[in-house]
XYZ file of C-alpha atoms in Angstrom:
167
model
C 0.000 0.000 0.000
C 2.764 2.410 0.990
C 4.621 1.780 -2.284
C 1.518 2.452 -4.404
C 0.596 5.635 -2.507
C 4.204 6.845 -2.649
C 4.237 6.278 -6.406
C 1.092 8.386 -6.773
C 2.550 11.183 -4.629
C 5.743 11.152 -6.712
C 3.765 11.390 -9.971
C 1.892 14.402 -8.597
C 4.948 16.120 -7.073
C 7.022 15.617 -10.229
C 4.021 16.863 -12.258
C 3.958 13.750 -14.409
C 0.233 13.354 -13.680
C -2.589 15.494 -12.306
C -4.746 12.555 -11.190
C -3.692 9.079 -10.058
C -6.320 6.330 -10.151
C -6.259 3.583 -7.559
C -8.804 0.933 -8.557
C -7.158 -2.480 -8.384
C -6.351 -4.177 -11.685
C -6.019 -7.646 -10.142
C -9.238 -7.425 -8.105
C -11.250 -4.503 -9.532
C -14.566 -5.685 -8.110
C -17.940 -5.513 -9.785
C -19.223 -4.039 -11.841
C -16.178 -3.403 -13.987
C -17.653 -1.824 -17.112
C -14.217 -1.865 -18.751
C -14.646 -5.543 -19.527
C -17.261 -4.562 -22.124
C -14.424 -3.436 -24.418
C -12.392 -6.646 -24.191
C -12.277 -8.109 -27.692
C -14.094 -5.085 -29.080
C -11.273 -2.538 -28.981
C -12.027 -1.344 -32.519
C -15.206 0.217 -31.116
C -12.955 2.570 -29.136
C -12.068 4.294 -32.415
C -15.621 5.640 -32.543
C -15.568 9.274 -31.367
C -18.204 8.771 -28.658
C -16.235 5.838 -27.177
C -12.847 7.595 -27.095
C -13.095 8.424 -23.344
C -12.897 4.696 -22.598
C -9.596 3.965 -24.362
C -7.785 3.754 -21.015
C -10.138 1.002 -19.815
C -7.955 -1.470 -21.716
C -5.515 -1.364 -18.803
C -7.801 -3.662 -16.790
C -7.242 -6.620 -19.110
C -4.046 -5.854 -21.050
C -0.571 -5.852 -19.516
C 1.123 -2.480 -19.228
C 4.149 -3.442 -21.378
C 1.795 -4.671 -24.118
C -0.225 -1.429 -24.060
C 2.970 0.623 -24.436
C 4.226 -1.667 -27.225
C 0.958 -1.639 -29.175
C -0.274 1.879 -28.405
C 2.798 3.874 -27.438
C 1.294 7.103 -28.751
C -1.571 6.677 -26.267
C -0.070 4.889 -23.241
C 3.365 5.785 -21.909
C 5.369 4.923 -18.821
C 5.212 7.750 -16.303
C 7.505 5.862 -13.966
C 10.516 3.763 -14.813
C 9.425 0.626 -16.659
C 11.939 -1.277 -14.484
C 10.657 0.063 -11.149
C 8.959 -2.155 -8.588
C 5.892 0.103 -8.555
C 5.078 1.176 -12.118
C 2.462 3.428 -13.666
C 1.182 4.343 -17.089
C 0.116 7.804 -18.153
C -2.631 8.739 -20.591
C -4.311 12.025 -21.574
C -7.625 12.769 -19.867
C -9.852 12.869 -22.982
C -8.954 9.184 -23.447
C -9.684 8.298 -19.834
C -13.133 9.407 -18.678
C -13.464 10.592 -15.093
C -15.173 8.043 -12.880
C -16.091 7.474 -9.256
C -13.100 5.250 -8.505
C -10.622 6.273 -5.768
C -8.160 8.855 -7.063
C -5.390 11.022 -5.708
C -4.898 14.632 -6.808
C -3.687 17.986 -5.506
C -6.608 19.867 -3.941
C -5.943 23.209 -5.642
C -5.844 21.512 -9.057
C -9.144 19.726 -8.388
C -10.843 22.930 -7.297
C -9.612 24.754 -10.390
C -10.607 22.064 -12.897
C -13.480 20.145 -11.354
C -15.429 22.624 -9.236
C -17.539 23.787 -12.216
C -18.772 20.245 -12.772
C -19.609 19.914 -9.068
C -21.604 23.160 -9.169
C -23.402 22.043 -12.333
C -24.415 18.738 -10.716
C -25.209 20.117 -7.277
C -28.989 19.989 -7.786
C -29.107 17.069 -10.232
C -31.077 13.987 -9.282
C -28.975 11.911 -11.718
C -26.431 9.821 -9.772
C -23.917 9.822 -12.657
C -24.089 13.574 -13.312
C -20.477 14.345 -12.392
C -18.993 11.544 -14.492
C -21.196 12.448 -17.480
C -20.381 16.155 -17.148
C -16.625 15.455 -17.032
C -16.736 13.014 -19.967
C -18.700 15.482 -22.093
C -16.380 18.341 -21.201
C -13.083 16.464 -21.603
C -13.789 14.716 -24.888
C -14.263 18.111 -26.542
C -11.469 19.937 -24.737
C -8.049 18.663 -25.740
C -6.658 22.155 -25.129
C -7.040 21.625 -21.367
C -6.208 17.920 -21.271
C -4.394 16.684 -18.195
C -2.477 13.472 -17.547
C -4.006 10.541 -15.662
C -1.600 8.166 -13.926
C -2.631 4.529 -13.510
C -0.537 2.421 -11.098
C 0.028 -1.118 -12.299
C -1.426 -2.761 -9.196
C -3.919 -0.267 -7.806
C -5.379 -0.602 -4.328
C -9.160 -0.570 -4.135
C -11.866 -3.035 -5.096
C -15.244 -1.657 -6.180
C -18.149 -3.220 -4.330
C -21.561 -1.588 -4.579
C -23.912 -4.098 -2.919
C -26.619 -1.495 -2.393
C -26.816 -0.768 -6.113
C -25.950 -4.128 -7.687
C -26.632 -6.689 -4.947
C -24.084 -8.806 -3.141
C -21.232 -9.700 -5.491
C -22.203 -7.020 -8.026
C -22.835 -7.768 -11.696
C -21.187 -10.713 -13.374
């Protein structure tokens, strides 16, 4: 845990990433909507699906992603390090409700508008939808998302999906 959190702090301090995601790759929990793309990666070339390009990291090894899609995925830590991370631009990696690490002042500057917009919304996914819509059209303000190779947290939403989530 310490190694993964330290890696995220280093990526932020060295300004290699603005957000570090911490959902586990080995035990991501359910539902893991990323699995929808497995075997259907060509669908990610469709403009409306572009924000999900980074979801491939759940089922493809990091070295393979860099080898096959080096213009999209890059190492943001040493590829020989014990704790490794990939970096990808935000329009290719839609914001989600998974645990993330970021610098507070950056979050307030870039995300507060979406929070204000969704403040009175009854739609549970308002923030994620607002960010996806905004980021896919705004490459000028793209930021870098860091994804540690192991991750830390497992998603479990029993209240929404029942015990064990969706299969």
